[in-house]
CSV table of C-alpha atoms in Angstrom, one decimal:
chain,number,residue,atom,x,y,z
U,1,MET,CA,16.4,77.3,117.3
U,2,ASN,CA,16.1,80.2,115.1
U,3,ALA,CA,16.6,78.7,111.4
U,4,LEU,CA,18.1,82.1,110.6
U,5,SER,CA,20.8,81.4,113.3
U,6,PHE,CA,22.3,79.6,110.7
U,7,LEU,CA,21.8,81.7,107.9
U,8,LEU,CA,24.9,81.3,105.5
U,9,LEU,CA,25.8,84.5,103.4
U,10,VAL,CA,28.2,83.9,100.4
U,11,LEU,CA,30.0,87.3,99.8
U,12,ALA,CA,32.4,87.3,96.9
U,13,ALA,CA,35.6,89.6,97.6
U,14,ILE,CA,37.1,90.8,94.3
U,15,GLN,CA,41.0,91.3,94.7
U,16,GLY,CA,43.7,91.3,92.5
U,17,GLY,CA,40.6,90.7,89.7
U,18,THR,CA,40.4,87.7,90.7
U,19,ALA,CA,36.8,86.5,92.7
U,20,GLU,CA,37.5,84.5,95.9
U,21,ALA,CA,34.3,83.4,98.0
U,22,VAL,CA,34.9,83.3,101.8
U,23,GLU,CA,31.7,82.2,103.4
U,24,TYR,CA,30.4,83.4,107.2
U,25,THR,CA,27.9,81.9,109.5
U,26,PHE,CA,26.3,83.6,112.4
U,27,ASN,CA,24.7,81.7,115.2
U,28,ASN,CA,23.8,83.7,118.5
U,29,ARG,CA,23.7,81.0,120.9
U,30,ALA,CA,23.2,83.4,123.9
U,31,LEU,CA,19.6,84.8,123.5
U,32,THR,CA,18.3,83.5,126.9
U,33,THR,CA,20.8,86.2,128.3
U,34,SER,CA,20.6,90.0,128.2
U,35,GLY,CA,23.9,90.3,126.4
U,36,GLY,CA,22.6,88.1,123.7
U,37,VAL,CA,19.1,90.2,122.9
U,38,ARG,CA,21.2,93.2,123.4
U,39,TYR,CA,23.9,91.7,120.5
U,40,GLN,CA,20.5,91.0,118.4
U,41,ASN,CA,19.0,94.3,118.8
U,42,GLU,CA,21.5,96.5,118.8
U,43,ILE,CA,24.2,94.7,116.6
U,44,GLY,CA,22.6,92.1,114.5
U,45,GLU,CA,23.1,89.1,112.1
U,46,SER,CA,23.0,91.2,108.9
U,47,TYR,CA,25.5,94.0,110.4
U,48,THR,CA,28.1,91.1,111.7
U,49,LEU,CA,28.1,89.3,108.5
U,50,GLN,CA,28.9,92.6,106.3
U,51,THR,CA,31.7,93.6,108.6
U,52,LEU,CA,33.1,90.3,108.7
U,53,ASN,CA,33.4,90.6,104.6
U,54,LEU,CA,34.8,94.1,105.2
U,55,ALA,CA,37.2,93.3,107.5
U,56,THR,CA,38.6,90.5,105.7
U,57,GLN,CA,38.9,92.8,102.6
U,58,PHE,CA,40.7,95.4,104.5
U,59,ILE,CA,43.1,93.0,106.2
U,60,TRP,CA,44.0,91.6,102.5
U,61,THR,CA,45.0,94.9,101.8
U,62,LEU,CA,46.7,96.1,104.6
U,63,PHE,CA,48.4,92.8,104.3
U,64,GLN,CA,49.1,93.5,100.7
U,65,GLN,CA,47.9,89.9,99.7
U,66,ASN,CA,46.3,90.9,96.4
U,67,ASN,CA,46.5,87.5,95.1
U,68,PRO,CA,45.0,84.1,96.7
U,69,SER,CA,48.5,82.6,96.8
U,70,ASP,CA,49.4,85.4,99.2
U,71,ARG,CA,47.0,84.3,101.8
U,72,LYS,CA,45.8,81.5,103.8
U,73,ASN,CA,43.0,79.0,102.3
U,74,VAL,CA,40.3,79.9,104.5
U,75,GLN,CA,37.1,78.9,103.0
U,76,ARG,CA,34.7,79.4,105.7
U,77,VAL,CA,34.5,81.7,108.9
U,78,SER,CA,31.9,81.1,111.4
U,79,LEU,CA,30.8,83.5,114.3
U,80,PHE,CA,29.2,82.9,117.6
U,81,VAL,CA,27.5,84.6,120.4
U,82,ASP,CA,28.2,83.0,123.5
U,83,ASP,CA,27.0,82.9,127.0
U,84,MET,CA,30.8,83.2,128.2
U,85,GLY,CA,33.3,85.7,130.0
U,86,GLY,CA,36.2,87.8,128.4
U,87,VAL,CA,35.5,89.5,125.4
U,88,ALA,CA,36.2,87.3,122.2
U,89,TYR,CA,38.5,84.6,120.8
U,90,THR,CA,39.3,83.0,117.7
U,91,SER,CA,40.2,79.3,117.0
U,92,ASN,CA,40.0,77.1,114.0
U,93,ASN,CA,38.7,80.0,112.0
U,94,GLU,CA,35.5,80.3,114.4
U,95,ILE,CA,35.2,83.7,116.6
U,96,HIS,CA,33.5,83.7,119.8
U,97,VAL,CA,31.7,86.6,121.0
U,98,SER,CA,30.9,87.0,124.8
U,99,ALA,CA,27.2,87.8,125.2
U,100,SER,CA,28.4,88.9,128.7
U,101,TYR,CA,30.6,91.5,127.5
U,102,VAL,CA,28.1,92.9,125.1
U,103,GLY,CA,25.7,93.2,127.8
U,104,ASN,CA,27.8,95.0,130.4
U,105,TYR,CA,29.4,97.0,127.6
U,106,SER,CA,28.7,101.0,128.3
U,107,GLY,CA,28.5,103.3,125.2
U,108,ASP,CA,28.1,102.4,121.3
U,109,VAL,CA,28.2,98.7,121.9
U,110,ARG,CA,28.0,98.3,117.7
U,111,ILE,CA,31.5,100.7,117.3
U,112,GLU,CA,33.1,98.6,119.9
U,113,ILE,CA,32.4,95.0,118.6
U,114,THR,CA,33.2,96.2,115.3
U,115,GLY,CA,36.7,96.8,116.4
U,116,VAL,CA,36.6,93.5,118.0
U,117,LEU,CA,36.0,91.9,114.9
U,118,TYR,CA,38.7,93.4,112.9
U,119,HIS,CA,40.8,92.0,115.6
U,120,GLU,CA,39.8,88.9,115.8
U,121,MET,CA,39.5,88.3,111.9
U,122,THR,CA,42.9,89.3,112.1
U,123,HIS,CA,43.8,86.0,113.7
U,124,VAL,CA,42.0,83.9,111.1
U,125,TRP,CA,44.3,85.5,108.0
U,126,GLN,CA,47.4,86.6,109.8
U,127,TRP,CA,50.7,84.1,109.8
U,128,ASN,CA,52.1,83.1,113.1
U,129,GLY,CA,55.8,82.2,112.2
U,130,ASN,CA,54.7,78.3,112.1
U,131,GLY,CA,54.0,79.0,116.1
U,132,GLN,CA,57.3,80.4,117.0
U,133,THR,CA,56.0,84.4,117.2
U,134,PRO,CA,55.7,85.7,120.3
U,135,GLY,CA,51.9,86.3,121.5
U,136,GLY,CA,52.4,89.7,122.6
U,137,LEU,CA,53.4,90.3,118.7
U,138,ILE,CA,50.3,88.6,117.6
U,139,GLU,CA,48.2,90.1,119.1
U,140,GLY,CA,49.6,93.5,118.9
U,141,ILE,CA,49.3,93.1,114.9
U,142,ALA,CA,45.5,92.4,115.6
U,143,ASP,CA,45.2,95.4,117.3
U,144,PHE,CA,47.3,97.7,114.7
U,145,VAL,CA,44.6,96.1,112.5
U,146,ARG,CA,42.2,97.7,114.3
U,147,LEU,CA,43.9,100.7,114.8
U,148,LYS,CA,44.3,101.3,111.1
U,149,ALA,CA,40.9,101.0,110.6
U,150,ASN,CA,39.9,103.7,112.9
U,151,TYR,CA,38.3,101.8,115.4
U,152,ALA,CA,40.8,102.0,118.4
U,153,PRO,CA,38.7,102.6,121.8
U,154,ARG,CA,39.3,105.9,123.9
U,155,HIS,CA,41.0,103.7,126.8
U,156,TRP,CA,44.0,102.4,124.8
U,157,VAL,CA,47.2,103.6,125.6
U,158,LYS,CA,48.5,106.7,124.2
U,159,PRO,CA,51.6,106.5,121.7
U,160,GLY,CA,55.0,106.0,123.6
U,161,GLN,CA,53.2,104.2,126.8
U,162,GLY,CA,54.1,100.6,127.7
U,163,GLN,CA,57.0,98.9,129.1
U,164,LYS,CA,58.0,96.8,126.4
U,165,TRP,CA,57.5,96.5,122.4
U,166,ASP,CA,55.8,92.7,122.9
U,167,GLN,CA,53.6,93.8,125.7
U,168,GLY,CA,50.9,93.0,123.2
U,169,TYR,CA,47.3,94.4,122.2
U,170,ASP,CA,47.3,98.3,122.1
U,171,VAL,CA,50.8,98.8,123.7
U,172,THR,CA,52.4,96.8,120.5
U,173,ALA,CA,50.0,98.1,117.9
U,174,ARG,CA,51.5,101.9,118.9
U,175,PHE,CA,54.8,100.5,118.7
U,176,LEU,CA,54.1,98.6,115.1
U,177,ASP,CA,52.6,102.1,114.0
U,178,TYR,CA,55.4,103.5,114.7
U,179,CYS,CA,57.7,101.1,112.9
U,180,ASP,CA,54.9,101.2,109.7
U,181,SER,CA,55.8,105.1,109.8
U,182,LEU,CA,59.4,104.5,109.1
U,183,GLN,CA,58.7,102.4,106.1
U,184,ASN,CA,55.2,102.0,104.8
U,185,GLY,CA,54.0,98.3,104.7
U,186,PHE,CA,56.5,97.2,107.5
U,187,VAL,CA,54.0,95.2,109.0
U,188,ALA,CA,52.8,93.5,105.9
U,189,GLN,CA,56.1,92.6,105.0
U,190,LEU,CA,56.9,91.5,108.8
U,191,ASN,CA,53.7,89.1,108.1
U,192,LYS,CA,55.0,88.0,105.3
U,193,LEU,CA,58.2,86.9,106.6
U,194,MET,CA,56.3,84.9,109.4
U,195,ARG,CA,54.6,82.6,106.8
U,196,ASN,CA,57.6,80.5,106.0
U,197,ASN,CA,60.5,81.8,107.9
U,198,GLY,CA,59.4,80.7,111.8
U,199,TYR,CA,60.0,84.0,113.3
U,200,SER,CA,63.0,86.1,114.7
U,201,ASP,CA,63.7,89.3,116.0
U,202,GLN,CA,66.1,90.0,113.2
U,203,PHE,CA,63.1,90.4,110.9
U,204,PHE,CA,63.1,94.2,112.2
U,205,VAL,CA,66.9,94.6,111.1
U,206,GLN,CA,65.9,92.8,108.0
U,207,LEU,CA,63.5,95.5,107.1
U,208,LEU,CA,64.3,98.6,109.0
U,209,GLY,CA,68.0,98.2,109.7
U,210,LYS,CA,67.6,98.3,113.3
U,211,THR,CA,67.2,95.9,116.6
U,212,VAL,CA,63.6,96.2,117.8
U,213,ASP,CA,65.1,97.1,121.1
U,214,GLN,CA,66.7,100.1,119.5
U,215,LEU,CA,63.7,100.5,117.7
U,216,TRP,CA,61.6,100.7,120.9
U,217,GLN,CA,64.1,102.9,122.4
U,218,ASP,CA,63.5,105.5,119.7
U,219,TYR,CA,59.9,105.0,119.8
U,220,LYS,CA,59.9,106.0,123.3
U,221,ALA,CA,62.2,108.8,123.1
U,222,LYS,CA,60.0,110.3,120.3
U,223,TYR,CA,56.7,110.5,122.6
U,224,GLY,CA,59.1,111.6,125.8
U,225,ASN,CA,59.1,108.3,127.4
């Protein structure tokens, strides 16, 4: 195994005048696959570690988490490129990226995986209402971050499309972007409420003065859907 696969890069993110170091590790465990090799050649370890750090700082800013006390106490995030299906998943501050997805992706794979990493890093830092938040909203917030970072892919739904507000991913991300346009920082405040208060649809009423169902109807009407 290449010793560099476990190279530890410590990057200090300066937020609010306080230095908070998060350690990032990288391990490409799929170098025997074409996707693993493509990841190494077209994305690489250095770019990945840099992207993880930039994503963290972007999320802290977007979520208005200017002080360490506002954030989760995460000291290390590890990324693995694995021989697996799907695209990527995050568990216990570990991000797993599919070498198969990388290998089969037609297009600029570095840009695509950058967006994927912003999504997955959001799962590291976001609050989940003590496990009570609907999965569709969790995934929607992660895609909202990807959207605001300007890494939304072309195949995403257009604003106003979708069947329900908590459908997840791009559908919910577009809806949250609409809500955020009504009150700048809405998603940051929603995330903050989910830290210690579980989850309730009433959070939308509390922050925007309308039920989430009414907001969804307004959103659909705005875009002629």
